[in-house]
PDB file of C-alpha atoms in Angstrom:
ATOM      1  CA  MET A 187    -141.144 106.864  30.682  1.00  0.00           C
ATOM      2  CA  LEU A 188    -137.521 108.229  30.508  1.00  0.00           C
ATOM      3  CA  VAL A 189    -136.611 110.688  27.662  1.00  0.00           C
ATOM      4  CA  LEU A 190    -133.215 112.348  27.330  1.00  0.00           C
ATOM      5  CA  GLU A 191    -133.933 115.593  24.850  1.00  0.00           C
ATOM      6  CA  ASP A 192    -131.085 116.747  23.402  1.00  0.00           C
ATOM      7  CA  VAL A 193    -127.784 116.438  26.181  1.00  0.00           C
ATOM      8  CA  ARG A 194    -124.260 116.955  26.237  1.00  0.00           C
ATOM      9  CA  ALA A 195    -122.791 115.554  29.106  1.00  0.00           C
ATOM     10  CA  GLY A 196    -118.847 115.186  29.822  1.00  0.00           C
ATOM     11  CA  TYR A 197    -116.555 115.189  32.142  1.00  0.00           C
ATOM     12  CA  GLY A 198    -114.730 118.787  33.407  1.00  0.00           C
ATOM     13  CA  ARG A 199    -114.557 120.526  30.019  1.00  0.00           C
ATOM     14  CA  THR A 200    -114.128 117.145  27.744  1.00  0.00           C
ATOM     15  CA  GLU A 201    -117.569 116.593  25.574  1.00  0.00           C
ATOM     16  CA  VAL A 202    -117.977 113.523  25.705  1.00  0.00           C
ATOM     17  CA  ILE A 203    -121.836 113.238  24.732  1.00  0.00           C
ATOM     18  CA  HIS A 204    -122.721 116.050  21.816  1.00  0.00           C
ATOM     19  CA  GLY A 205    -126.094 116.804  21.246  1.00  0.00           C
ATOM     20  CA  VAL A 206    -127.875 113.216  22.482  1.00  0.00           C
ATOM     21  CA  SER A 207    -131.625 112.074  22.551  1.00  0.00           C
ATOM     22  CA  LEU A 208    -133.476 109.230  23.180  1.00  0.00           C
ATOM     23  CA  GLU A 209    -136.562 107.815  24.198  1.00  0.00           C
ATOM     24  CA  VAL A 210    -137.393 104.797  26.552  1.00  0.00           C
ATOM     25  CA  PRO A 211    -140.761 103.438  26.965  1.00  0.00           C
ATOM     26  CA  ALA A 212    -142.145 102.318  30.195  1.00  0.00           C
ATOM     27  CA  ASP A 213    -142.678  98.439  29.239  1.00  0.00           C
ATOM     28  CA  GLY A 214    -140.040  98.285  26.836  1.00  0.00           C
ATOM     29  CA  VAL A 215    -136.125  97.811  26.213  1.00  0.00           C
ATOM     30  CA  VAL A 216    -134.518 100.519  24.058  1.00  0.00           C
ATOM     31  CA  ALA A 217    -130.556  99.700  23.572  1.00  0.00           C
ATOM     32  CA  VAL A 218    -127.744 101.540  23.053  1.00  0.00           C
ATOM     33  CA  MET A 219    -124.589 100.013  21.224  1.00  0.00           C
ATOM     34  CA  GLY A 220    -121.060 101.045  19.562  1.00  0.00           C
ATOM     35  CA  HIS A 221    -117.506 100.844  20.309  1.00  0.00           C
ATOM     36  CA  ASN A 222    -115.104 101.374  23.029  1.00  0.00           C
ATOM     37  CA  GLY A 223    -115.352 105.132  23.565  1.00  0.00           C
ATOM     38  CA  ALA A 224    -118.314 106.496  21.677  1.00  0.00           C
ATOM     39  CA  GLY A 225    -119.507 107.562  25.293  1.00  0.00           C
ATOM     40  CA  LYS A 226    -122.000 104.635  26.181  1.00  0.00           C
ATOM     41  CA  THR A 227    -120.805 104.866  29.647  1.00  0.00           C
ATOM     42  CA  THR A 228    -120.781 108.073  30.040  1.00  0.00           C
ATOM     43  CA  LEU A 229    -124.641 108.946  28.899  1.00  0.00           C
ATOM     44  CA  LEU A 230    -125.668 105.994  30.763  1.00  0.00           C
ATOM     45  CA  ARG A 231    -123.789 107.893  33.834  1.00  0.00           C
ATOM     46  CA  ALA A 232    -125.762 110.930  32.691  1.00  0.00           C
ATOM     47  CA  ALA A 233    -129.089 109.277  33.062  1.00  0.00           C
ATOM     48  CA  VAL A 234    -128.607 109.077  36.173  1.00  0.00           C
ATOM     49  CA  GLY A 235    -126.990 111.839  37.339  1.00  0.00           C
ATOM     50  CA  LEU A 236    -123.617 110.412  37.966  1.00  0.00           C
ATOM     51  CA  VAL A 237    -122.485 112.560  35.708  1.00  0.00           C
ATOM     52  CA  LYS A 238    -123.102 116.253  35.218  1.00  0.00           C
ATOM     53  CA  THR A 239    -125.979 117.320  32.166  1.00  0.00           C
ATOM     54  CA  ASN A 240    -123.876 120.546  30.448  1.00  0.00           C
ATOM     55  CA  SER A 241    -127.539 121.152  28.600  1.00  0.00           C
ATOM     56  CA  GLY A 242    -130.350 119.743  27.477  1.00  0.00           C
ATOM     57  CA  LYS A 243    -133.065 118.263  29.758  1.00  0.00           C
ATOM     58  CA  ILE A 244    -133.367 114.662  31.218  1.00  0.00           C
ATOM     59  CA  LEU A 245    -137.210 113.646  31.638  1.00  0.00           C
ATOM     60  CA  PHE A 246    -138.694 110.214  33.648  1.00  0.00           C
ATOM     61  CA  ASP A 247    -142.851 110.314  34.698  1.00  0.00           C
ATOM     62  CA  GLY A 248    -142.666 114.238  32.879  1.00  0.00           C
ATOM     63  CA  GLU A 249    -140.238 115.309  35.850  1.00  0.00           C
ATOM     64  CA  ASP A 250    -137.589 117.222  34.669  1.00  0.00           C
ATOM     65  CA  ILE A 251    -135.057 115.626  36.811  1.00  0.00           C
ATOM     66  CA  SER A 252    -131.611 117.133  35.319  1.00  0.00           C
ATOM     67  CA  SER A 253    -129.929 118.957  38.329  1.00  0.00           C
ATOM     68  CA  LEU A 254    -131.269 115.569  40.952  1.00  0.00           C
ATOM     69  CA  ARG A 255    -128.703 114.285  41.973  1.00  0.00           C
ATOM     70  CA  PRO A 256    -128.543 110.320  41.544  1.00  0.00           C
ATOM     71  CA  SER A 257    -130.179 109.597  45.469  1.00  0.00           C
ATOM     72  CA  GLY A 258    -133.271 111.401  44.518  1.00  0.00           C
ATOM     73  CA  ARG A 259    -133.230 109.611  40.941  1.00  0.00           C
ATOM     74  CA  VAL A 260    -133.561 106.213  42.605  1.00  0.00           C
ATOM     75  CA  ARG A 261    -135.807 107.638  44.793  1.00  0.00           C
ATOM     76  CA  ARG A 262    -137.976 108.320  41.614  1.00  0.00           C
ATOM     77  CA  GLY A 263    -137.717 104.503  40.651  1.00  0.00           C
ATOM     78  CA  ILE A 264    -134.690 104.271  38.483  1.00  0.00           C
ATOM     79  CA  ALA A 265    -131.886 101.780  38.888  1.00  0.00           C
ATOM     80  CA  TYR A 266    -128.692 101.430  37.752  1.00  0.00           C
ATOM     81  CA  VAL A 267    -126.618  98.432  37.598  1.00  0.00           C
ATOM     82  CA  PRO A 268    -122.884  99.760  36.348  1.00  0.00           C
ATOM     83  CA  GLN A 269    -120.845  97.610  34.356  1.00  0.00           C
ATOM     84  CA  GLY A 270    -118.091  95.030  36.696  1.00  0.00           C
ATOM     85  CA  GLN A 271    -121.001  92.605  37.985  1.00  0.00           C
ATOM     86  CA  GLN A 272    -120.486  94.918  40.962  1.00  0.00           C
ATOM     87  CA  SER A 273    -121.323  93.011  44.666  1.00  0.00           C
ATOM     88  CA  PHE A 274    -120.042  93.617  48.079  1.00  0.00           C
ATOM     89  CA  PRO A 275    -117.409  90.788  47.793  1.00  0.00           C
ATOM     90  CA  GLN A 276    -116.850  90.265  51.306  1.00  0.00           C
ATOM     91  CA  LEU A 277    -120.194  89.192  52.204  1.00  0.00           C
ATOM     92  CA  THR A 278    -122.693  86.086  51.558  1.00  0.00           C
ATOM     93  CA  THR A 279    -125.050  86.248  48.117  1.00  0.00           C
ATOM     94  CA  ALA A 280    -127.669  86.051  50.808  1.00  0.00           C
ATOM     95  CA  GLU A 281    -125.956  88.926  52.709  1.00  0.00           C
ATOM     96  CA  ASN A 282    -125.962  91.768  49.497  1.00  0.00           C
ATOM     97  CA  LEU A 283    -129.783  90.762  49.264  1.00  0.00           C
ATOM     98  CA  GLN A 284    -131.099  91.753  52.316  1.00  0.00           C
ATOM     99  CA  VAL A 285    -129.095  94.838  52.292  1.00  0.00           C
ATOM    100  CA  VAL A 286    -131.407  96.295  50.028  1.00  0.00           C
ATOM    101  CA  ALA A 287    -134.379  95.326  51.730  1.00  0.00           C
ATOM    102  CA  ASP A 288    -133.648  95.998  54.755  1.00  0.00           C
ATOM    103  CA  GLY A 289    -136.238  98.380  55.642  1.00  0.00           C
ATOM    104  CA  ARG A 290    -138.861  98.028  52.480  1.00  0.00           C
ATOM    105  CA  THR A 291    -141.996  96.887  54.216  1.00  0.00           C
ATOM    106  CA  ARG A 292    -141.724  93.440  51.495  1.00  0.00           C
ATOM    107  CA  GLY A 293    -138.220  92.870  51.907  1.00  0.00           C
ATOM    108  CA  LYS A 294    -138.300  89.198  52.245  1.00  0.00           C
ATOM    109  CA  GLU A 295    -141.112  88.847  49.709  1.00  0.00           C
ATOM    110  CA  LEU A 296    -138.893  90.331  46.869  1.00  0.00           C
ATOM    111  CA  ILE A 297    -135.957  89.184  47.870  1.00  0.00           C
ATOM    112  CA  GLY A 298    -138.316  85.276  46.996  1.00  0.00           C
ATOM    113  CA  GLU A 299    -139.288  87.082  43.576  1.00  0.00           C
ATOM    114  CA  MET A 300    -135.633  87.378  42.646  1.00  0.00           C
ATOM    115  CA  LEU A 301    -134.901  83.996  43.435  1.00  0.00           C
ATOM    116  CA  ASP A 302    -137.826  82.789  41.189  1.00  0.00           C
ATOM    117  CA  LEU A 303    -135.819  85.467  39.206  1.00  0.00           C
ATOM    118  CA  PHE A 304    -132.597  83.815  39.226  1.00  0.00           C
ATOM    119  CA  PRO A 305    -132.496  80.292  40.416  1.00  0.00           C
ATOM    120  CA  ALA A 306    -129.291  80.068  40.503  1.00  0.00           C
ATOM    121  CA  LEU A 307    -129.243  81.864  43.694  1.00  0.00           C
ATOM    122  CA  LYS A 308    -130.775  79.804  45.060  1.00  0.00           C
ATOM    123  CA  ASP A 309    -127.802  77.554  46.458  1.00  0.00           C
ATOM    124  CA  LEU A 310    -125.247  79.747  46.420  1.00  0.00           C
ATOM    125  CA  LEU A 311    -126.522  82.056  49.088  1.00  0.00           C
ATOM    126  CA  GLY A 312    -124.454  81.370  51.628  1.00  0.00           C
ATOM    127  CA  ARG A 313    -121.858  81.806  49.975  1.00  0.00           C
ATOM    128  CA  ARG A 314    -119.313  85.294  49.203  1.00  0.00           C
ATOM    129  CA  ALA A 315    -120.134  87.080  46.234  1.00  0.00           C
ATOM    130  CA  GLY A 316    -116.122  88.136  45.709  1.00  0.00           C
ATOM    131  CA  LEU A 317    -116.191  83.897  45.364  1.00  0.00           C
ATOM    132  CA  LEU A 318    -119.543  83.875  42.516  1.00  0.00           C
ATOM    133  CA  SER A 319    -118.561  83.157  38.820  1.00  0.00           C
ATOM    134  CA  GLY A 320    -118.624  86.066  36.793  1.00  0.00           C
ATOM    135  CA  GLY A 321    -122.789  85.321  35.446  1.00  0.00           C
ATOM    136  CA  GLN A 322    -123.051  85.049  39.125  1.00  0.00           C
ATOM    137  CA  ARG A 323    -121.615  87.448  40.226  1.00  0.00           C
ATOM    138  CA  GLN A 324    -123.937  89.943  37.357  1.00  0.00           C
ATOM    139  CA  GLN A 325    -127.830  87.707  38.177  1.00  0.00           C
ATOM    140  CA  LEU A 326    -126.936  89.435  41.932  1.00  0.00           C
ATOM    141  CA  ALA A 327    -126.635  92.079  40.624  1.00  0.00           C
ATOM    142  CA  ILE A 328    -129.755  92.529  38.846  1.00  0.00           C
ATOM    143  CA  ALA A 329    -131.505  90.976  41.284  1.00  0.00           C
ATOM    144  CA  ARG A 330    -130.242  93.428  44.705  1.00  0.00           C
ATOM    145  CA  ALA A 331    -131.205  96.028  41.793  1.00  0.00           C
ATOM    146  CA  LEU A 332    -134.610  95.394  41.075  1.00  0.00           C
ATOM    147  CA  ILE A 333    -135.564  94.785  44.565  1.00  0.00           C
ATOM    148  CA  THR A 334    -135.441  98.407  44.871  1.00  0.00           C
ATOM    149  CA  GLU A 335    -138.882  98.010  42.497  1.00  0.00           C
ATOM    150  CA  PRO A 336    -137.512 100.269  39.708  1.00  0.00           C
ATOM    151  CA  LYS A 337    -140.178 101.987  37.154  1.00  0.00           C
ATOM    152  CA  MET A 338    -136.731 102.313  34.896  1.00  0.00           C
ATOM    153  CA  LEU A 339    -133.598  99.310  34.724  1.00  0.00           C
ATOM    154  CA  ILE A 340    -130.344 100.949  33.287  1.00  0.00           C
ATOM    155  CA  LEU A 341    -128.044  98.009  32.697  1.00  0.00           C
ATOM    156  CA  ASP A 342    -124.691  98.616  31.251  1.00  0.00           C
ATOM    157  CA  GLU A 343    -122.592  95.587  29.578  1.00  0.00           C
ATOM    158  CA  PRO A 344    -124.438  92.941  31.608  1.00  0.00           C
ATOM    159  CA  THR A 345    -123.221  90.657  29.655  1.00  0.00           C
ATOM    160  CA  GLU A 346    -119.317  91.562  29.689  1.00  0.00           C
ATOM    161  CA  GLY A 347    -117.614  88.320  30.575  1.00  0.00           C
ATOM    162  CA  ILE A 348    -120.510  85.600  30.952  1.00  0.00           C
ATOM    163  CA  GLN A 349    -120.651  82.647  29.772  1.00  0.00           C
ATOM    164  CA  PRO A 350    -123.404  82.106  26.973  1.00  0.00           C
ATOM    165  CA  SER A 351    -126.020  80.173  28.821  1.00  0.00           C
ATOM    166  CA  VAL A 352    -126.161  82.901  31.147  1.00  0.00           C
ATOM    167  CA  VAL A 353    -126.589  85.637  28.916  1.00  0.00           C
ATOM    168  CA  ALA A 354    -129.526  83.646  27.571  1.00  0.00           C
ATOM    169  CA  GLU A 355    -130.935  83.582  31.302  1.00  0.00           C
ATOM    170  CA  ILE A 356    -130.719  86.716  31.539  1.00  0.00           C
ATOM    171  CA  GLU A 357    -132.512  88.228  28.812  1.00  0.00           C
ATOM    172  CA  GLN A 358    -134.935  85.700  28.905  1.00  0.00           C
ATOM    173  CA  THR A 359    -135.573  87.624  32.318  1.00  0.00           C
ATOM    174  CA  ILE A 360    -135.083  91.187  30.943  1.00  0.00           C
ATOM    175  CA  THR A 361    -138.145  90.263  28.289  1.00  0.00           C
ATOM    176  CA  SER A 362    -139.926  88.149  30.835  1.00  0.00           C
ATOM    177  CA  LEU A 363    -139.846  91.421  33.570  1.00  0.00           C
ATOM    178  CA  THR A 364    -141.172  93.615  31.106  1.00  0.00           C
ATOM    179  CA  GLU A 365    -143.678  91.527  29.512  1.00  0.00           C
ATOM    180  CA  ARG A 366    -145.103  92.002  33.444  1.00  0.00           C
ATOM    181  CA  GLY A 367    -145.627  95.988  32.798  1.00  0.00           C
ATOM    182  CA  GLY A 368    -144.395  98.617  34.963  1.00  0.00           C
ATOM    183  CA  LEU A 369    -141.027  98.605  33.761  1.00  0.00           C
ATOM    184  CA  GLY A 370    -138.370  99.765  30.953  1.00  0.00           C
ATOM    185  CA  VAL A 371    -134.712  98.992  30.168  1.00  0.00           C
ATOM    186  CA  LEU A 372    -132.282 101.203  28.960  1.00  0.00           C
ATOM    187  CA  LEU A 373    -129.504  98.503  28.113  1.00  0.00           C
ATOM    188  CA  VAL A 374    -126.063  99.770  26.704  1.00  0.00           C
ATOM    189  CA  GLU A 375    -124.558  96.390  25.364  1.00  0.00           C
ATOM    190  CA  GLN A 376    -121.608  95.412  23.073  1.00  0.00           C
ATOM    191  CA  HIS A 377    -123.449  92.276  22.060  1.00  0.00           C
ATOM    192  CA  ILE A 378    -125.828  92.569  19.355  1.00  0.00           C
ATOM    193  CA  GLY A 379    -127.277  89.197  19.131  1.00  0.00           C
ATOM    194  CA  PHE A 380    -128.477  89.854  23.135  1.00  0.00           C
ATOM    195  CA  ALA A 381    -129.171  93.640  22.021  1.00  0.00           C
ATOM    196  CA  LEU A 382    -131.059  92.636  19.194  1.00  0.00           C
ATOM    197  CA  GLY A 383    -133.282  90.152  21.435  1.00  0.00           C
ATOM    198  CA  ALA A 384    -134.194  91.602  24.411  1.00  0.00           C
ATOM    199  CA  ALA A 385    -134.749  95.177  22.823  1.00  0.00           C
ATOM    200  CA  GLN A 386    -138.383  96.646  20.621  1.00  0.00           C
ATOM    201  CA  ARG A 387    -136.188  99.686  19.234  1.00  0.00           C
ATOM    202  CA  TYR A 388    -131.554 100.337  19.261  1.00  0.00           C
ATOM    203  CA  TYR A 389    -129.889 103.301  18.553  1.00  0.00           C
ATOM    204  CA  VAL A 390    -126.101 103.241  17.664  1.00  0.00           C
ATOM    205  CA  LEU A 391    -123.668 105.567  18.895  1.00  0.00           C
ATOM    206  CA  GLU A 392    -120.671 106.679  17.344  1.00  0.00           C
ATOM    207  CA  SER A 393    -118.110 109.849  18.891  1.00  0.00           C
ATOM    208  CA  GLY A 394    -120.744 110.876  21.653  1.00  0.00           C
ATOM    209  CA  ARG A 395    -122.975 111.308  18.806  1.00  0.00           C
ATOM    210  CA  MET A 396    -126.046 109.386  17.411  1.00  0.00           C
ATOM    211  CA  THR A 397    -125.106 107.560  14.555  1.00  0.00           C
ATOM    212  CA  SER A 398    -128.865 105.227  13.417  1.00  0.00           C
ATOM    213  CA  SER A 399    -131.997 103.993  15.135  1.00  0.00           C
ATOM    214  CA  GLY A 400    -134.142 101.528  14.977  1.00  0.00           C
ATOM    215  CA  ALA A 401    -136.601  99.112  15.148  1.00  0.00           C
ATOM    216  CA  GLY A 402    -134.570  95.585  17.386  1.00  0.00           C
ATOM    217  CA  GLY A 403    -135.340  92.373  16.803  1.00  0.00           C
ATOM    218  CA  ALA A 404    -133.096  89.733  14.629  1.00  0.00           C
ATOM    219  CA  GLY A 405    -133.785  91.347  11.429  1.00  0.00           C
ATOM    220  CA  SER A 406    -132.198  95.052  12.563  1.00  0.00           C
ATOM    221  CA  GLU A 407    -128.244  92.997  12.911  1.00  0.00           C
ATOM    222  CA  GLN A 408    -126.515  93.823   9.523  1.00  0.00           C
ATOM    223  CA  ALA A 409    -128.578  97.337  10.026  1.00  0.00           C
ATOM    224  CA  VAL A 410    -126.340  98.282  12.876  1.00  0.00           C
ATOM    225  CA  ARG A 411    -123.186  96.258  11.587  1.00  0.00           C
ATOM    226  CA  GLU A 412    -123.374  98.361   8.980  1.00  0.00           C
ATOM    227  CA  ALA A 413    -124.270 101.417  11.098  1.00  0.00           C
ATOM    228  CA  MET A 414    -121.302 100.925  13.126  1.00  0.00           C
ATOM    229  CA  THR A 415    -118.674 100.055  10.375  1.00  0.00           C
ATOM    230  CA  ILE A 416    -119.133 103.987   8.871  1.00  0.00           C
TER     231      ILE A 416
END
């Protein structure tokens, strides 16, 4: 579904990503892990078109989207949830969802589906997003992305600053969505247990280069920790 082939990217003359290749299947979760400063966020921003690639290819559904603007990639079916539980803080939870749903044929139905996926939001519809907890804002951010009915969901540090109970809920939601089919997930995550619990495959990024990869699952945790200490 989403394939990066020998991608090099960065900011101005500074190259941050050095020849990275990875593949995210249509119905699975792939996790990218690494220390702060490894280039994980830059990699995601390159995938969604917010950082220009210097060389290499980004393919989506077999189409080379390397030259497409972010809006074009969104239209192809890519949704991006950046770091920081982003929302419109002055709007209510309901208004944040409605802004994305407006103009969609299934808008009302999609909002209902998101409230079923994230039931904690049902009691918060009238509350301004800026007054929600970090975990609640993260669930809202993911729900907003899913209203666009993406084929590929890209998540940057979705568990950052979130209580363990909400981390478990987000993992369960991601798993259930991919099991339904029709959605791939590319996940950047520092929380190794969460990442490997959700992902079928992992990659370790260090200083902008892929240094290790393998199958996901709890049994891979030791190999990931060793790769991240090299």
